[in-house]
mmCIF file of C-alpha atoms in Angstrom:
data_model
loop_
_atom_site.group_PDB
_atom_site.id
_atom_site.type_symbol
_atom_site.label_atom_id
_atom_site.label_comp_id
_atom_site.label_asym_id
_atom_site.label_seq_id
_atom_site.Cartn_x
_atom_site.Cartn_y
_atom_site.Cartn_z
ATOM 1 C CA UNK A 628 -181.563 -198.704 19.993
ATOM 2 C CA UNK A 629 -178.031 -199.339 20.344
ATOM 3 C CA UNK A 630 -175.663 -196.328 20.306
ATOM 4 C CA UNK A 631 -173.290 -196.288 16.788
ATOM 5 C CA UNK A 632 -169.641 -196.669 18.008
ATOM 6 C CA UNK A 633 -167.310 -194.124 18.091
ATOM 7 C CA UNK A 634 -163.930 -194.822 16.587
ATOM 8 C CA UNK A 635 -160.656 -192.155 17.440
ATOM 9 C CA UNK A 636 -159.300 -192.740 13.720
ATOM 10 C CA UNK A 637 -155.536 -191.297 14.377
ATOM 11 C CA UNK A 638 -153.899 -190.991 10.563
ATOM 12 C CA UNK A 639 -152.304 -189.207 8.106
ATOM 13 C CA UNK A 640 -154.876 -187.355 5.160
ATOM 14 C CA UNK A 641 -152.797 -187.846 1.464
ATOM 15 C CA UNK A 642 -155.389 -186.206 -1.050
ATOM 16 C CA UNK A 643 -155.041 -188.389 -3.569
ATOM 17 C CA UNK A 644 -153.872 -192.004 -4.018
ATOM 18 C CA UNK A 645 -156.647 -194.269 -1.465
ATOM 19 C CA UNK A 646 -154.549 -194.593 1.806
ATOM 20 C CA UNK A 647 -154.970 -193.733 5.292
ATOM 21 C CA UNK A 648 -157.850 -191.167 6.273
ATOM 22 C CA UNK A 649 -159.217 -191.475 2.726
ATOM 23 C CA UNK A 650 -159.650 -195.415 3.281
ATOM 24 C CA UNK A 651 -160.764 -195.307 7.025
ATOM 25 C CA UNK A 652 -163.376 -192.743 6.986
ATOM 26 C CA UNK A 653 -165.399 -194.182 4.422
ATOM 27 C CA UNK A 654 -164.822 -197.826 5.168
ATOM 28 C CA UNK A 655 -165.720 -197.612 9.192
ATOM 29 C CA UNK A 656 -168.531 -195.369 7.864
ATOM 30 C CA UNK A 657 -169.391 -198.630 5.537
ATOM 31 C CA UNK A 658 -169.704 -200.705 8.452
ATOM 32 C CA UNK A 659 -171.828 -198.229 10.724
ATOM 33 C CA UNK A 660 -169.306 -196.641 13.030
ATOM 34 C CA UNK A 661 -169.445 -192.993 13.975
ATOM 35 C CA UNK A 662 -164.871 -192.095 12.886
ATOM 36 C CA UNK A 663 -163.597 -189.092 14.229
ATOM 37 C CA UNK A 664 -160.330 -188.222 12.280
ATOM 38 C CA UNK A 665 -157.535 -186.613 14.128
ATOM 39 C CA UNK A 666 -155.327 -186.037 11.363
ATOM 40 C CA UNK A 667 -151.364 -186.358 12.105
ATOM 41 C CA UNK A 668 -150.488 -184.505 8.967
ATOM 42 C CA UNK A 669 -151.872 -183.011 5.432
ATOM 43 C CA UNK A 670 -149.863 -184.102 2.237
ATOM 44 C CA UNK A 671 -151.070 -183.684 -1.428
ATOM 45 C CA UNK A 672 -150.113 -187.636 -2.238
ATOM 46 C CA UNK A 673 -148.831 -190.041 -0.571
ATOM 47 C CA UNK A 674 -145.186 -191.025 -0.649
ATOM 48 C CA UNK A 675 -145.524 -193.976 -2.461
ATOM 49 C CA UNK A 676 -144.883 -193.512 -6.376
ATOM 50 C CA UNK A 677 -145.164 -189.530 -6.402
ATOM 51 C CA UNK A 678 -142.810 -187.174 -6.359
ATOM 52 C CA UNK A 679 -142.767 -183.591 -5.107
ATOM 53 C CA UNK A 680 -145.925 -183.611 -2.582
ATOM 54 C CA UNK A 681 -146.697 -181.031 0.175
ATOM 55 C CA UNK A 682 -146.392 -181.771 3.492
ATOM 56 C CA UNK A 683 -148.102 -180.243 5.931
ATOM 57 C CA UNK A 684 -147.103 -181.383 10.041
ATOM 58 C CA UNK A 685 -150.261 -181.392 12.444
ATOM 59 C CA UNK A 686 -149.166 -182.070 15.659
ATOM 60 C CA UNK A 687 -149.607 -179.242 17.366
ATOM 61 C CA UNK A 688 -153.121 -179.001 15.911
ATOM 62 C CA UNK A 689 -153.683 -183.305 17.145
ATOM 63 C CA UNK A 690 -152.402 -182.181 20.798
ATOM 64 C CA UNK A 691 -154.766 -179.930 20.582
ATOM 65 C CA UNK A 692 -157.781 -181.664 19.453
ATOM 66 C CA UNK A 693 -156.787 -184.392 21.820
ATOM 67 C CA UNK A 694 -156.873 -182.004 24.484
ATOM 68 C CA UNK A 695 -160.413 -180.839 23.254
ATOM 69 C CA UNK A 696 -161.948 -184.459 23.416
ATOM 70 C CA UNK A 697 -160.666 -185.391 26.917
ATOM 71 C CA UNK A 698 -162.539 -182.138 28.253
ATOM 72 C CA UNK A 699 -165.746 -182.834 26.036
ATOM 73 C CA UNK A 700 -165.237 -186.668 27.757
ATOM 74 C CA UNK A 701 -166.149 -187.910 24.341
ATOM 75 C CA UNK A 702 -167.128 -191.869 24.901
ATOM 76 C CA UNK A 703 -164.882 -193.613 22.432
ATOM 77 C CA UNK A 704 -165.080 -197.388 21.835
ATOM 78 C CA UNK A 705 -162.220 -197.811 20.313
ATOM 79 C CA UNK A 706 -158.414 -195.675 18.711
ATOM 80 C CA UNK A 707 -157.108 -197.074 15.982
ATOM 81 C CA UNK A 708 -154.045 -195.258 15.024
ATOM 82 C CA UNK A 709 -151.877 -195.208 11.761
ATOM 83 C CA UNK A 710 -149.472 -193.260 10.002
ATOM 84 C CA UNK A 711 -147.362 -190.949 12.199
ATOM 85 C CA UNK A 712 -144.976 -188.106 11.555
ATOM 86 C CA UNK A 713 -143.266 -188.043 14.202
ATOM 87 C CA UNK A 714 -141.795 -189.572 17.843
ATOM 88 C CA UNK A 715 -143.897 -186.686 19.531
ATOM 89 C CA UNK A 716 -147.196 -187.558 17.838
ATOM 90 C CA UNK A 717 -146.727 -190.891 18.622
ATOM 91 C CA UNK A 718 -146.105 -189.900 22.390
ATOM 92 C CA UNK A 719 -149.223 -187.855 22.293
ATOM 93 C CA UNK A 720 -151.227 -191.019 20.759
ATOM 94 C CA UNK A 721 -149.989 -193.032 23.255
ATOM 95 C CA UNK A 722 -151.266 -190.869 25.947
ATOM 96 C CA UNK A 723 -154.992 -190.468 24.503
ATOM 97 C CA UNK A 724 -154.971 -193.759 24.071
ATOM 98 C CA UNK A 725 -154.432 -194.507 27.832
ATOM 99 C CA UNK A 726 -156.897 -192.226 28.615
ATOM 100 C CA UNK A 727 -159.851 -193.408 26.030
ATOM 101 C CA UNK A 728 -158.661 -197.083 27.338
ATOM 102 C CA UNK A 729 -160.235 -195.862 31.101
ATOM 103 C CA UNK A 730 -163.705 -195.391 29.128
ATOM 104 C CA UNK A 731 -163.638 -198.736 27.870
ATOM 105 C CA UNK A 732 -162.258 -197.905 24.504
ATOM 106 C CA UNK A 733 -160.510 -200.832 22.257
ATOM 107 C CA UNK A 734 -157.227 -199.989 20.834
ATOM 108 C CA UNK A 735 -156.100 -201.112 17.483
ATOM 109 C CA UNK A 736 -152.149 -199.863 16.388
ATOM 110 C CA UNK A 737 -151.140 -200.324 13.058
ATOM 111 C CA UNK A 738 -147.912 -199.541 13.305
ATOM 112 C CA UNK A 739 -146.836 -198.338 10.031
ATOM 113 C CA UNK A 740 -142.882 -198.132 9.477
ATOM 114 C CA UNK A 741 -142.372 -199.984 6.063
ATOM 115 C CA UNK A 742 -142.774 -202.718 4.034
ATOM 116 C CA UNK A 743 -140.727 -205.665 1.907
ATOM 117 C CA UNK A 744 -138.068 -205.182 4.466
ATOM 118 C CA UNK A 745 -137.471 -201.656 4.129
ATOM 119 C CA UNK A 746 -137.830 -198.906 6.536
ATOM 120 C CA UNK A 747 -140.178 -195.701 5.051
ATOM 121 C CA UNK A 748 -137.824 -192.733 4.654
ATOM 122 C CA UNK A 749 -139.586 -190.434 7.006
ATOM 123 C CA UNK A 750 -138.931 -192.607 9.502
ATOM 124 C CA UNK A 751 -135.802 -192.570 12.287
ATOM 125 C CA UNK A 752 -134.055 -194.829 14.914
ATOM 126 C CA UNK A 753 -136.398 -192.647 17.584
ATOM 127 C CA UNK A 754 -139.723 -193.011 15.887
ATOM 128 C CA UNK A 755 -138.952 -196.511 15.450
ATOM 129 C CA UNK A 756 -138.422 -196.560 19.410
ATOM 130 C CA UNK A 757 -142.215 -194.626 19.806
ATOM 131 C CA UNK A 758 -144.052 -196.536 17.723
ATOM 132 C CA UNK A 759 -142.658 -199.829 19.609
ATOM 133 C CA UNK A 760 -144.020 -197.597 22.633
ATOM 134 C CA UNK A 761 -147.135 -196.754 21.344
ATOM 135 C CA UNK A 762 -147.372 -200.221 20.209
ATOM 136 C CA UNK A 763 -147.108 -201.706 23.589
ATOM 137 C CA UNK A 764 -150.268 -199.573 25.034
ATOM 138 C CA UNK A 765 -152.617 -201.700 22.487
ATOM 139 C CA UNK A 766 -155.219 -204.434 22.544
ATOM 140 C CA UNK A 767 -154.655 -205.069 18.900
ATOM 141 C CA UNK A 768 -151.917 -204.454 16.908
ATOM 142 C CA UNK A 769 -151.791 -205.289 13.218
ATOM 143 C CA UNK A 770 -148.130 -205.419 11.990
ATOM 144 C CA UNK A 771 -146.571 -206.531 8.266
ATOM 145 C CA UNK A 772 -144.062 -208.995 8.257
ATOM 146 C CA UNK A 773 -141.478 -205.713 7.991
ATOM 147 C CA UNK A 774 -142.840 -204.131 11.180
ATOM 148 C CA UNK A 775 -143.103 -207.387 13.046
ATOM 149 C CA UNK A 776 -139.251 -207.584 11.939
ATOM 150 C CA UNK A 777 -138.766 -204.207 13.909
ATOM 151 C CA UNK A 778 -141.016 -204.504 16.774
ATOM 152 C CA UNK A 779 -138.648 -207.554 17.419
ATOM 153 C CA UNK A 780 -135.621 -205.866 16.952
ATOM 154 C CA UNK A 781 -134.413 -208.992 14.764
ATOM 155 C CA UNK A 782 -133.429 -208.752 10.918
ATOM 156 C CA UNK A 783 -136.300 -209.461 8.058
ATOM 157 C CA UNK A 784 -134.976 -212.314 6.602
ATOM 158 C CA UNK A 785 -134.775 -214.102 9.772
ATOM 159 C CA UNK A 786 -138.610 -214.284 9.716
ATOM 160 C CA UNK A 787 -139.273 -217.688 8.479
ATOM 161 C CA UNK A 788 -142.481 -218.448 6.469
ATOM 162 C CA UNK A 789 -142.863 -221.582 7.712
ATOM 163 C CA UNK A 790 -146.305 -222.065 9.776
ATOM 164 C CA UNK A 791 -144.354 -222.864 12.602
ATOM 165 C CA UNK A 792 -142.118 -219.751 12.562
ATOM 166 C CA UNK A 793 -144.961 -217.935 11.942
ATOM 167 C CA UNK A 794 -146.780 -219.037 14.807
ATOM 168 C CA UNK A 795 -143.534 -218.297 16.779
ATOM 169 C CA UNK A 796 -143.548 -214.665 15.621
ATOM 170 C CA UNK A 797 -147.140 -213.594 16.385
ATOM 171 C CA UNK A 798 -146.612 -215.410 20.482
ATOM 172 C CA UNK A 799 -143.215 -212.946 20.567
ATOM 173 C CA UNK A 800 -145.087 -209.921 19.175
ATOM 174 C CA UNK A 801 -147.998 -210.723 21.516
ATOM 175 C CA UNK A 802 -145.490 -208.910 25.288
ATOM 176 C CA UNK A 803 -146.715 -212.513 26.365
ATOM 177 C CA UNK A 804 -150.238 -212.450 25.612
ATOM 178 C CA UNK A 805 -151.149 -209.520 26.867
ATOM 179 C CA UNK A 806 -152.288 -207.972 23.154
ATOM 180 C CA UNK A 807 -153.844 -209.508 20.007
ATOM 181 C CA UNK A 808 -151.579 -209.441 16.979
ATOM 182 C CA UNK A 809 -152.707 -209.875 13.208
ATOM 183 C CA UNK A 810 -149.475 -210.542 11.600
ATOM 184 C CA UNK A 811 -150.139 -209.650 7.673
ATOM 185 C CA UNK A 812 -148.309 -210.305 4.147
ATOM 186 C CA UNK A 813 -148.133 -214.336 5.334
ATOM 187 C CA UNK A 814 -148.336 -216.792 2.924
ATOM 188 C CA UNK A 815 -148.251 -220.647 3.761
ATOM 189 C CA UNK A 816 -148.708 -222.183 0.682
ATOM 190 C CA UNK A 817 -147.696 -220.336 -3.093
ATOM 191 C CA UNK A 818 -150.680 -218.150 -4.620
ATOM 192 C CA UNK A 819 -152.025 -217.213 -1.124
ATOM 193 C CA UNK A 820 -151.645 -214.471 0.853
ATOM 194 C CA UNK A 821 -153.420 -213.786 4.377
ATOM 195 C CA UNK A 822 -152.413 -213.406 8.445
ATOM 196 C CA UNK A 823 -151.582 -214.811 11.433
ATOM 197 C CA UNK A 824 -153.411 -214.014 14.286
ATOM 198 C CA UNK A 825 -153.019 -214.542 17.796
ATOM 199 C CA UNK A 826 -155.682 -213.796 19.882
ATOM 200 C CA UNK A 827 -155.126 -213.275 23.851
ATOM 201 C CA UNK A 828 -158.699 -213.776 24.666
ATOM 202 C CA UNK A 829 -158.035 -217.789 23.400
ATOM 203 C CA UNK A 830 -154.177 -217.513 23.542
ATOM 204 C CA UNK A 831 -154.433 -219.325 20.077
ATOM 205 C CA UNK A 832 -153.112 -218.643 16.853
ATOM 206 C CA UNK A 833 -154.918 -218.947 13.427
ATOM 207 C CA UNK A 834 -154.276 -218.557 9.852
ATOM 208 C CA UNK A 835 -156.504 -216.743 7.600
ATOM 209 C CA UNK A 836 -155.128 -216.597 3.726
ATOM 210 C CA UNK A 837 -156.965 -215.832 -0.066
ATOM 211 C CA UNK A 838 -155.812 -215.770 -3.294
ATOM 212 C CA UNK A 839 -153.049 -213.492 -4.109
ATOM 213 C CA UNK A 840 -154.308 -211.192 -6.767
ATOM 214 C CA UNK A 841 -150.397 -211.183 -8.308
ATOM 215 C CA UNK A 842 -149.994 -207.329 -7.905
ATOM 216 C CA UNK A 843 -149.275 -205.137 -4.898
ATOM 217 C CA UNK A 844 -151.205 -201.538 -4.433
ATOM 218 C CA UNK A 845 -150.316 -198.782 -2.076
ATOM 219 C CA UNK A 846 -152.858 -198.718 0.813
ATOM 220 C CA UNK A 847 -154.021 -202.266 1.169
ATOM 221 C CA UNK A 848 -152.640 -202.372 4.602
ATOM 222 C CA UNK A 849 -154.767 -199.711 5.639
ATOM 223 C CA UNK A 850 -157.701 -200.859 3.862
ATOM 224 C CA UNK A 851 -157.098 -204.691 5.814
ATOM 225 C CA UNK A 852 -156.902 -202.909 9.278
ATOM 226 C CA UNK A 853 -159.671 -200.585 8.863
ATOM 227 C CA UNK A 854 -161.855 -203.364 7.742
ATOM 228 C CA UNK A 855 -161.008 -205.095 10.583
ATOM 229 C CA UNK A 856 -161.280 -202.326 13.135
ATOM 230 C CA UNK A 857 -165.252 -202.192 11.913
ATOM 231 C CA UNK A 858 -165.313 -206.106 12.150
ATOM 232 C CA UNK A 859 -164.038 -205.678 15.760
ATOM 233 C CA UNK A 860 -166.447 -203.118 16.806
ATOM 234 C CA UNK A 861 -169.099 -205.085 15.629
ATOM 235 C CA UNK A 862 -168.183 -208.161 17.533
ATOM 236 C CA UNK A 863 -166.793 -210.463 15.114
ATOM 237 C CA UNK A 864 -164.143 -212.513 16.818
ATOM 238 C CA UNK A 865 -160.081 -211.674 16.050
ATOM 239 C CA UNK A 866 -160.082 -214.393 13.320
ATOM 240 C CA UNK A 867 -163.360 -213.906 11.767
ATOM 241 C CA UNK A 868 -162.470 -210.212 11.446
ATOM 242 C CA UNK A 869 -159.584 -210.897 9.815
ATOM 243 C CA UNK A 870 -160.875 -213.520 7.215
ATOM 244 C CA UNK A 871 -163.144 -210.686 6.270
ATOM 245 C CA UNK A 872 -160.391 -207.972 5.743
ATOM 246 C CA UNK A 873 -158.474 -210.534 3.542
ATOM 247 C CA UNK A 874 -161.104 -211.192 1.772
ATOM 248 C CA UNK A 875 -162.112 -207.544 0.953
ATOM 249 C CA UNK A 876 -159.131 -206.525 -0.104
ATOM 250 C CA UNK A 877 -158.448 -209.436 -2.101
ATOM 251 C CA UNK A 878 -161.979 -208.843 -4.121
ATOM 252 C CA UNK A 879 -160.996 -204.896 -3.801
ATOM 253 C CA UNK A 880 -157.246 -205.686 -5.601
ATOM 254 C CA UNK A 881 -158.519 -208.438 -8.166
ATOM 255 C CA UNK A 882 -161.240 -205.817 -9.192
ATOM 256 C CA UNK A 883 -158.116 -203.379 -9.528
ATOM 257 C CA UNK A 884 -156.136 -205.110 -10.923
ATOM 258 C CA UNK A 885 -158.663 -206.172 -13.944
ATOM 259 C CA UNK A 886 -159.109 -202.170 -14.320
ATOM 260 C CA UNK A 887 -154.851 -202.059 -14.854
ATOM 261 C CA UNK A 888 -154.956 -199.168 -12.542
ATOM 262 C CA UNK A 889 -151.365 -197.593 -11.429
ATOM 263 C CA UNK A 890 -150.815 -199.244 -8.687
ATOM 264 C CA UNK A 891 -149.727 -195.862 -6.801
ATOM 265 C CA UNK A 892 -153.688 -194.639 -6.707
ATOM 266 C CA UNK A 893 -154.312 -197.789 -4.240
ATOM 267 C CA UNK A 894 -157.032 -199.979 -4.635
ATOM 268 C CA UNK A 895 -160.162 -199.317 -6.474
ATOM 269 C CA UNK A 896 -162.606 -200.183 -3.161
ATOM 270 C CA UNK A 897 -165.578 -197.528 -3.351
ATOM 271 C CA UNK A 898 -167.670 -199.606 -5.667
ATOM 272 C CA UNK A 899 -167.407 -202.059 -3.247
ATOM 273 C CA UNK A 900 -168.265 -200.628 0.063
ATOM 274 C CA UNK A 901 -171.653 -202.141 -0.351
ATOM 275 C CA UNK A 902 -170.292 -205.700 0.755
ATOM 276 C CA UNK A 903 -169.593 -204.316 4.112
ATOM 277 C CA UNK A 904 -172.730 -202.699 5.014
ATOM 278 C CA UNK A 905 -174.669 -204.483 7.517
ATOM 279 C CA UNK A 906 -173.422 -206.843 10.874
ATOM 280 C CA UNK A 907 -171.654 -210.028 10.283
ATOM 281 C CA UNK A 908 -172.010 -209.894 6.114
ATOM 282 C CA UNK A 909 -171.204 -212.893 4.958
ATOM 283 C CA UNK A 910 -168.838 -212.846 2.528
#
């Protein structure tokens, strides 16, 4: 019998509105891997659409859990990291992840900074500069169109849409094909929406794209990566994995959407969880 992977799940926990910790624990869970949260911080919401929430820091309590696993030698298969309060936590990521990557353990960074061309307003100059840095220590890294814009130190309206441009941008965010990128929030032709992902096992890039449900929710970008962290660590190649985190979200945000849900509570996904049970689901 095969062991269930073990997945380093390094986020934020918002109580309520579906976002980080509250989207990746039950969705790698969903698609039968073993997540171990190491929580970077505790708020009441998230940031997006709410006013007044608590905010509770975690890092000395993450340095110390990280410090706890390396002594236990837990066997990780893969860190996927998220939402981070600070350049310190990201330092400390950066170093677990070095060490889980001498076990064999795949890393996947989203590197969450901000979206539509806008910069989050936790975030600083410096942890722009550490999450670059804890960027460059993974095998996957799964950047919006925003972040890419950062990563490459260039302005967001210089990123074309174009499929050539596109193609452009996922090579430069690749540090020369040493890491896979899935570029999200592309669209190639009106009405879709998908990613472009390079993958350094084939040095190729592919498109993946569905239909754009026509309204944006808070968390969708952590619902896409986590689905395709559990793709990954099932073995679906980079592009297959992707087409199936477009598609779930897509089918997650149309269902949504249809419900006229605020937008700030994220996407309605835990009637759908079903559709990812099992290895290789077709969609």
């Amino acid at each position: 019998m095969t062991r269930t992977p073990l997945t380093a799940a390094i986020h934020d926990l918002s109580g309520f509105g579906r976002c980080s910790l509250t989207i990746v624990l039950p969705v790698l869970s969903a698609m039968g891997v073993q997540c171990c949260p190491m929580p970077t911080a505790c708020l009441s919401t998230h940031t997006g659409g709410f006013d007044g929430n608590t905010f509770l820091d975690l890092t000395d309590a993450l340095s110390g859990a990280m410090d706890h696993y390396r002594r236990l030698n837990l066997p990780f298969d893969a860190v996927y990291t998220g939402f981070m309060g600070s350049a310190r936590q990201m330092a400390l990521s950066a170093d677990f992840l070095r060490w889980a990557r001498t076990g064999g353990a795949l890393s996947i960074v989203d590197p969450v900074m901000g979206d539509n061309g806008r910069l989050y307003r936790t975030y600083t100059p410096e942890m722009c500069a550490g999450m670059a840095a804890l960027s460059a220590e993974a095998d996957v890294i799964v950047p919006n169109r925003t972040e890419a814009a950062l990563l490459l130190n260039v302005p967001y309206d210089h990123l074309d849409q174009s499929e050539a441009a596109l193609r452009q941008t996922a090579e430069a965010l690749s540090l020369d094909g040493r890491r896979s990128v899935v570029l999200t929030g592309v669209s190639l032709t009106p009405g879709q929406t998908g990613a472009a992902c390079f993958d350094r096992d084939t040095a190729a890039v592919t498109f993946v794209q569905t239909d754009f449900v026509g309204r944006a929710f808070h968390g969708t970008g952590d619902l896409f990566a986590s689905v395709l962290t559990g793709a990954l660590l099932q073995g679906d190649p980079l592009p297959r994995a992707a087409q199936r985190a477009a598609k779930f979200v897509r089918d997650c945000a149309a269902r949504t959407a249809a419900e006229d849900l605020p937008p700030r509570e994220g996407v309605d996904f835990e009637p759908l969880l079903g559709r990812l049970t099992g290895k290789r689901r077709e969609p």
